[in-house]
Amino acid sequence: MKRIFIALAAALVFIFLLILIVPSWRQSLLGVSLPFNLQAGRTEPVSVVSMLLNAREIRPLSETPNLEMDETVQPEVYDLALGLLEKVALAGAEPVVNYEVKQAKLAQVGVSKPTDLLDNLYSLRLTPQAVINGFELLRGRQFAILDTPRLAQTLAPLWIPRPQGTLKPGQSWSQRWHITYPVDTLEGKRLNLEHRLTYQLAEIRPDRGSQLAKITYRGEIAVTPHDPLPAHTEVLGTGNIEGEAYLNLSTGLVSIADDRTAWLYVVRHLDYQAEELRLFDRKSRVFRPLIVPNAARSFESAMPQDGEAPDLQQVQKGKAPSPPPASPSPRP
């Protein structure tokens, strides 16, 4: 009997050691943590490919708030490719990461256009949990097609907020971040864009000696006034976000991420009996070309080709095409 107990104990120890050795078994049992540890001075290129849609409608004042754009509105649709140099300007508990635009290519209906983004320098501030805590233009000019707040939204998938403790595949967590948006027709009065997101650790997959965490996310954008509005003026808005990112568990950096963000707002001028509706829709892929060199080739746009403005409800109801998988697989 004693030998049986010893044999059982030995078998249990063997199984336990095996679980600790095999990464997938260990992760299922103990979970994983998402590292976040930036080194000051670290410099790396980052690339963005994106389709942008901007639409504007000026109309008589609606009897009740109306966030639906008329189907006759002709939006502007752009292809945009960016090459940025990412540099960790400040490490520690609240790191600062700078982005300098080194390459910029813009096209509208196949026609190349100049941009005001080239050589612009931006600064991104983060919390100890990798939550975006500010984004500003340090040098250069504002680019109307993709202004500073919307560029922050474009780069946001690189910075997945870290949850407390460890996670097992299938577990979720929530986080919020916000940025202000100045409205040109309200003399620069700012709106607060609060991004309310739920993240899920979808899976962990091995890749050339490293472990990649696939993280999916979705959520909404709450649009509210940040500054006091002029008299007899109302502002309403809403938005939706969905995407996925691949985070390297060794480096703590996102290698590639696909994102679809659509949001809109309406400014209601009660005394003039008029209102303005603005819609911004973007589908983009942001990636590290040293790790995923050919990621731009498989990027597919969700934007319409015939000039039709998509309804924001497409994103809310899940009708927008899902972001394509990160292919090819990122290298460690």
Short mmCIF file of C-alpha atoms in Angstrom, two decimals:
data_model
loop_
_atom_site.label_atom_id
_atom_site.label_comp_id
_atom_site.label_asym_id
_atom_site.label_seq_id
_atom_site.Cartn_x
_atom_site.Cartn_y
_atom_site.Cartn_z
CA MET A 1 0.00 0.00 0.00
CA LYS A 2 2.84 2.36 0.85
CA ARG A 3 4.37 1.74 -2.56
CA ILE A 4 1.05 2.62 -4.21
CA PHE A 5 0.90 5.95 -2.39
CA ILE A 6 4.51 6.70 -3.32
CA ALA A 7 3.79 5.86 -6.94
CA LEU A 8 0.69 8.08 -6.96
CA ALA A 9 2.59 10.92 -5.34
CA ALA A 10 5.38 10.57 -7.87
CA ALA A 11 2.86 10.58 -10.72
CA LEU A 12 1.19 13.73 -9.37
CA VAL A 13 4.56 15.47 -9.02
CA PHE A 14 5.45 14.44 -12.57
CA ILE A 15 2.15 15.78 -13.92
CA PHE A 16 2.58 19.03 -11.99
CA LEU A 17 6.13 19.51 -13.28
CA LEU A 18 4.93 18.71 -16.80
CA ILE A 19 2.24 21.38 -16.51
CA LEU A 20 4.85 23.91 -15.42
CA ILE A 21 7.14 22.97 -18.31
CA VAL A 22 4.56 22.99 -21.13
CA PRO A 23 3.69 26.67 -21.74
CA SER A 24 0.10 26.14 -22.90
CA TRP A 25 -0.72 23.96 -19.91
CA ARG A 26 0.98 26.34 -17.48
CA GLN A 27 -0.87 29.32 -18.93
CA SER A 28 -4.21 27.54 -18.69
CA LEU A 29 -3.56 26.70 -15.05
CA LEU A 30 -1.74 29.78 -13.75
CA GLY A 31 -2.51 32.44 -16.37
CA VAL A 32 -0.06 35.04 -17.71
CA SER A 33 0.74 38.65 -16.96
CA LEU A 34 1.07 41.29 -19.66
CA PRO A 35 4.46 42.95 -19.14
CA PHE A 36 4.97 46.69 -19.46
CA ASN A 37 8.52 47.90 -19.01
CA LEU A 38 9.88 50.50 -21.42
CA GLN A 39 13.55 51.43 -21.67
CA ALA A 40 14.46 55.09 -22.10
CA GLY A 41 16.00 55.81 -25.46
CA ARG A 42 14.61 52.73 -27.20
CA THR A 43 13.90 53.68 -30.81
CA GLU A 44 11.96 51.68 -33.38
CA PRO A 45 10.02 52.40 -36.58
CA VAL A 46 6.23 52.07 -36.60
CA SER A 47 4.05 51.92 -39.70
CA VAL A 48 0.38 52.74 -40.26
CA VAL A 49 -1.86 51.94 -43.21
CA SER A 50 -5.33 53.37 -43.00
CA MET A 51 -8.53 54.25 -44.80
CA LEU A 52 -10.15 57.45 -43.57
CA LEU A 53 -13.67 58.68 -44.16
CA ASN A 54 -14.77 62.19 -43.21
CA ALA A 55 -18.31 63.42 -43.79
CA ARG A 56 -20.14 66.62 -42.92
CA GLU A 57 -23.80 67.59 -43.12
CA ILE A 58 -25.33 71.01 -42.40
CA ARG A 59 -29.11 70.86 -42.09
CA PRO A 60 -32.14 72.48 -40.43
CA LEU A 61 -32.52 71.86 -36.73
CA SER A 62 -34.14 68.49 -36.00
CA GLU A 63 -37.12 68.45 -33.66
CA THR A 64 -35.41 65.73 -31.65
CA PRO A 65 -31.66 64.96 -31.59
CA ASN A 66 -30.79 63.03 -34.73
CA LEU A 67 -27.43 61.28 -35.18
CA GLU A 68 -28.18 59.75 -38.58
CA MET A 69 -26.51 61.27 -41.60
CA ASP A 70 -28.53 61.74 -44.78
CA GLU A 71 -27.73 59.12 -47.41
CA THR A 72 -27.14 61.81 -50.04
CA VAL A 73 -24.09 63.19 -48.23
CA GLN A 74 -20.89 62.59 -50.21
CA PRO A 75 -18.01 61.85 -47.83
CA GLU A 76 -14.30 62.26 -48.47
CA VAL A 77 -12.40 58.95 -48.50
CA TYR A 78 -8.62 58.75 -48.25
CA ASP A 79 -5.82 56.19 -48.29
CA LEU A 80 -3.08 57.10 -45.83
CA ALA A 81 0.26 55.43 -45.13
CA LEU A 82 2.59 56.68 -42.41
CA GLY A 83 6.10 55.83 -41.31
CA LEU A 84 6.89 57.02 -37.80
CA LEU A 85 9.91 56.81 -35.56
CA GLU A 86 8.89 55.77 -32.05
CA LYS A 87 11.27 56.80 -29.27
CA VAL A 88 10.87 56.31 -25.52
CA ALA A 89 11.63 59.79 -24.24
CA LEU A 90 10.96 58.98 -20.59
CA ALA A 91 10.75 55.61 -18.86
CA GLY A 92 9.60 54.83 -15.34
CA ALA A 93 6.17 54.85 -13.75
CA GLU A 94 4.66 57.34 -16.22
CA PRO A 95 6.54 56.93 -19.50
CA VAL A 96 6.52 59.33 -22.42
CA VAL A 97 6.83 58.05 -25.98
CA ASN A 98 7.50 60.40 -28.91
CA TYR A 99 6.49 59.83 -32.53
CA GLU A 100 8.14 61.64 -35.42
CA VAL A 101 6.55 61.35 -38.85
CA LYS A 102 9.25 60.29 -41.31
CA GLN A 103 7.07 59.20 -44.24
CA ALA A 104 3.56 60.19 -45.26
CA LYS A 105 1.61 59.22 -48.35
CA LEU A 106 -1.97 60.35 -48.93
CA ALA A 107 -4.26 59.50 -51.84
CA GLN A 108 -7.88 60.28 -52.63
CA VAL A 109 -9.55 58.28 -55.39
CA GLY A 110 -6.13 57.27 -56.66
CA VAL A 111 -4.70 60.81 -56.71
CA SER A 112 -1.69 61.50 -54.50
CA LYS A 113 -1.98 64.54 -52.27
CA PRO A 114 0.55 66.37 -50.09
CA THR A 115 0.23 66.17 -46.33
CA ASP A 116 1.11 68.48 -43.47
CA LEU A 117 2.22 65.55 -41.32
CA LEU A 118 5.80 65.11 -42.52
CA ASP A 119 8.38 65.84 -39.76
CA ASN A 120 5.64 66.46 -37.19
CA LEU A 121 6.63 65.40 -33.68
CA TYR A 122 4.05 64.11 -31.20
CA SER A 123 4.29 63.18 -27.53
CA LEU A 124 2.27 60.36 -25.95
CA ARG A 125 1.98 60.10 -22.16
CA LEU A 126 1.07 56.83 -20.45
CA THR A 127 0.07 55.75 -16.96
CA PRO A 128 1.83 52.91 -15.09
CA GLN A 129 -0.85 50.59 -16.56
CA ALA A 130 -0.09 51.69 -20.16
CA VAL A 131 -3.30 53.74 -20.36
CA ILE A 132 -3.06 56.79 -22.64
CA ASN A 133 -2.93 59.90 -20.49
CA GLY A 134 -2.29 62.60 -23.09
CA PHE A 135 -1.22 63.17 -26.68
CA GLU A 136 0.02 66.45 -28.07
CA LEU A 137 1.77 67.99 -31.05
CA LEU A 138 5.23 69.17 -30.05
CA ARG A 139 6.42 70.35 -33.44
CA GLY A 140 4.76 70.89 -36.78
CA ARG A 141 1.30 71.74 -38.07
CA GLN A 142 -2.14 70.27 -37.56
CA PHE A 143 -3.28 67.98 -40.36
CA ALA A 144 -7.00 68.48 -40.97
CA ILE A 145 -7.64 65.01 -42.41
CA LEU A 146 -6.05 63.28 -39.42
CA ASP A 147 -5.70 65.79 -36.60
CA THR A 148 -3.95 65.19 -33.29
CA PRO A 149 -6.89 63.57 -31.42
CA ARG A 150 -7.60 61.20 -34.30
CA LEU A 151 -3.92 60.31 -34.66
CA ALA A 152 -3.96 59.41 -30.97
CA GLN A 153 -6.88 57.07 -31.67
CA THR A 154 -4.91 55.55 -34.55
CA LEU A 155 -1.86 54.79 -32.39
CA ALA A 156 -3.88 53.70 -29.35
CA PRO A 157 -3.93 49.97 -30.32
CA LEU A 158 -0.16 49.87 -29.72
CA TRP A 159 -0.85 50.49 -26.02
CA ILE A 160 -3.11 47.85 -24.54
CA PRO A 161 -3.97 48.78 -20.93
CA ARG A 162 -2.56 46.26 -18.48
CA PRO A 163 -4.93 44.49 -16.10
CA GLN A 164 -4.07 43.72 -12.51
CA GLY A 165 -2.71 40.25 -11.83
CA THR A 166 -2.63 37.39 -14.29
CA LEU A 167 -5.06 36.37 -17.01
CA LYS A 168 -6.17 33.07 -18.44
CA PRO A 169 -7.28 32.74 -22.06
CA GLY A 170 -10.90 33.86 -22.32
CA GLN A 171 -10.76 36.32 -19.42
CA SER A 172 -11.68 39.98 -19.91
CA TRP A 173 -10.96 43.34 -18.30
CA SER A 174 -12.11 46.92 -18.86
CA GLN A 175 -10.36 50.27 -19.05
CA ARG A 176 -11.08 53.85 -20.13
CA TRP A 177 -9.00 56.59 -21.65
CA HIS A 178 -9.98 60.01 -22.95
CA ILE A 179 -8.79 62.83 -25.14
CA THR A 180 -10.25 66.22 -26.01
CA TYR A 181 -11.35 67.28 -29.48
CA PRO A 182 -11.59 70.99 -30.45
CA VAL A 183 -14.62 71.90 -32.59
CA ASP A 184 -13.68 74.50 -35.20
CA THR A 185 -17.24 75.81 -35.59
CA LEU A 186 -17.43 76.45 -31.83
CA GLU A 187 -14.30 78.62 -31.67
CA GLY A 188 -12.19 75.70 -30.51
CA LYS A 189 -14.47 74.65 -27.66
CA ARG A 190 -13.45 71.09 -26.79
CA LEU A 191 -15.39 67.87 -26.60
CA ASN A 192 -14.35 65.06 -24.30
CA LEU A 193 -13.97 61.72 -26.08
CA GLU A 194 -14.06 58.97 -23.47
CA HIS A 195 -13.11 55.56 -24.86
CA ARG A 196 -14.77 52.82 -22.81
CA LEU A 197 -13.28 49.50 -23.81
CA THR A 198 -13.48 45.85 -22.83
CA TYR A 199 -10.44 43.72 -23.64
CA GLN A 200 -10.21 39.94 -23.80
CA LEU A 201 -7.21 37.64 -23.84
CA ALA A 202 -8.40 35.54 -26.76
CA GLU A 203 -5.49 33.12 -26.98
CA ILE A 204 -1.77 32.67 -26.55
CA ARG A 205 0.16 31.24 -29.46
CA PRO A 206 3.83 30.29 -29.83
CA ASP A 207 5.80 32.08 -32.53
CA ARG A 208 9.46 31.37 -33.26
CA GLY A 209 10.48 30.95 -29.66
CA SER A 210 8.20 33.68 -28.27
CA GLN A 211 4.66 33.75 -26.98
CA LEU A 212 2.11 36.08 -28.57
CA ALA A 213 -1.03 37.13 -26.74
CA LYS A 214 -3.95 37.81 -29.07
CA ILE A 215 -6.08 40.50 -27.45
CA THR A 216 -9.44 41.50 -28.87
CA TYR A 217 -11.32 44.60 -27.79
CA ARG A 218 -14.51 46.49 -28.42
CA GLY A 219 -16.33 49.37 -26.84
CA GLU A 220 -17.86 52.80 -27.29
CA ILE A 221 -16.88 56.45 -27.35
CA ALA A 222 -18.88 58.78 -25.13
CA VAL A 223 -18.90 62.33 -26.54
CA THR A 224 -19.61 65.12 -24.03
CA PRO A 225 -18.72 68.84 -23.79
CA HIS A 226 -15.40 69.51 -22.07
CA ASP A 227 -15.65 73.30 -22.10
CA PRO A 228 -18.75 75.43 -21.44
CA LEU A 229 -20.70 75.76 -24.68
CA PRO A 230 -22.03 79.02 -26.12
CA ALA A 231 -25.58 79.91 -25.15
CA HIS A 232 -28.36 78.13 -27.04
CA THR A 233 -26.00 75.39 -28.22
CA GLU A 234 -26.16 71.63 -27.69
CA VAL A 235 -23.62 68.92 -28.60
CA LEU A 236 -24.38 65.22 -28.79
CA GLY A 237 -22.25 62.35 -30.03
CA THR A 238 -21.41 58.67 -29.92
CA GLY A 239 -18.95 56.18 -31.35
CA ASN A 240 -17.82 52.58 -31.49
CA ILE A 241 -14.52 50.72 -31.56
CA GLU A 242 -13.47 47.16 -32.32
CA GLY A 243 -10.14 45.55 -33.01
CA GLU A 244 -7.46 43.05 -32.15
CA ALA A 245 -3.79 43.22 -31.26
CA TYR A 246 -0.89 40.79 -30.92
CA LEU A 247 1.31 41.48 -27.89
CA ASN A 248 4.71 39.83 -27.46
CA LEU A 249 4.91 38.46 -23.91
CA SER A 250 8.70 38.74 -23.92
CA THR A 251 9.01 42.38 -24.92
CA GLY A 252 5.59 43.64 -23.79
CA LEU A 253 5.16 45.41 -27.14
CA VAL A 254 2.29 45.10 -29.59
CA SER A 255 3.66 43.80 -32.90
CA ILE A 256 0.58 44.41 -35.02
CA ALA A 257 -2.98 45.61 -34.45
CA ASP A 258 -6.09 46.10 -36.57
CA ASP A 259 -8.65 48.68 -35.53
CA ARG A 260 -12.00 50.07 -36.69
CA THR A 261 -13.13 53.28 -35.03
CA ALA A 262 -16.19 55.32 -36.04
CA TRP A 263 -17.62 58.27 -34.17
CA LEU A 264 -19.73 61.34 -34.82
CA TYR A 265 -21.13 64.42 -33.18
CA VAL A 266 -23.84 66.96 -33.92
CA VAL A 267 -23.73 70.63 -32.92
CA ARG A 268 -27.27 72.01 -32.51
CA HIS A 269 -27.61 75.81 -32.82
CA LEU A 270 -31.00 76.36 -31.22
CA ASP A 271 -31.18 80.08 -31.96
CA TYR A 272 -30.21 79.70 -35.65
CA GLN A 273 -32.45 76.63 -36.12
CA ALA A 274 -29.57 74.77 -37.74
CA GLU A 275 -27.23 71.94 -36.89
CA GLU A 276 -23.99 70.40 -38.12
CA LEU A 277 -23.22 66.68 -38.13
CA ARG A 278 -19.65 65.36 -38.46
CA LEU A 279 -18.74 61.71 -39.02
CA PHE A 280 -15.26 60.18 -38.80
CA ASP A 281 -14.70 56.57 -39.76
CA ARG A 282 -11.30 54.88 -39.84
CA LYS A 283 -10.02 51.40 -40.42
CA SER A 284 -6.30 50.98 -39.90
CA ARG A 285 -3.44 48.61 -39.26
CA VAL A 286 -0.52 49.72 -37.10
CA PHE A 287 2.55 47.50 -36.94
CA ARG A 288 6.28 47.28 -36.32
CA PRO A 289 7.93 46.67 -39.71
CA LEU A 290 11.10 45.19 -38.18
CA ILE A 291 8.92 42.40 -36.76
CA VAL A 292 6.14 42.16 -39.36
CA PRO A 293 7.74 43.55 -42.52
CA ASN A 294 4.97 42.76 -45.02
CA ALA A 295 1.93 43.58 -42.88
CA ALA A 296 0.72 46.35 -45.19
CA ARG A 297 0.22 43.98 -48.12
CA SER A 298 -2.69 42.08 -46.59
CA PHE A 299 -4.51 45.14 -45.25
CA GLU A 300 -8.02 45.45 -46.67
CA SER A 301 -10.24 48.46 -46.29
CA ALA A 302 -13.80 48.36 -44.98
CA MET A 303 -14.60 51.70 -46.55
CA PRO A 304 -17.04 51.99 -49.45
CA GLN A 305 -15.62 52.56 -52.91
CA ASP A 306 -18.68 54.29 -54.38
CA GLY A 307 -18.69 57.32 -52.08
CA GLU A 308 -21.52 56.09 -49.88
CA ALA A 309 -21.24 57.11 -46.24
CA PRO A 310 -21.55 54.12 -43.91
CA ASP A 311 -24.05 54.29 -41.09
CA LEU A 312 -22.53 54.26 -37.61
CA GLN A 313 -25.08 51.55 -36.80
CA GLN A 314 -23.02 49.20 -38.97
CA VAL A 315 -20.36 49.18 -36.31
CA GLN A 316 -22.85 49.09 -33.44
CA LYS A 317 -24.66 46.07 -34.88
CA GLY A 318 -21.51 44.27 -35.87
CA LYS A 319 -22.11 44.61 -39.60
CA ALA A 320 -18.74 46.13 -40.31
CA PRO A 321 -16.17 43.62 -41.58
CA SER A 322 -14.04 42.18 -38.81
CA PRO A 323 -10.40 43.23 -38.79
CA PRO A 324 -8.25 40.82 -40.81
CA PRO A 325 -5.98 38.41 -38.93
CA ALA A 326 -2.44 39.48 -38.24
CA SER A 327 -0.69 37.84 -41.14
CA PRO A 328 2.03 36.87 -41.57
CA SER A 329 2.69 35.79 -38.00
CA PRO A 330 4.85 38.33 -36.19
CA ARG A 331 8.42 37.31 -35.54
CA PRO A 332 9.70 37.32 -31.97
#
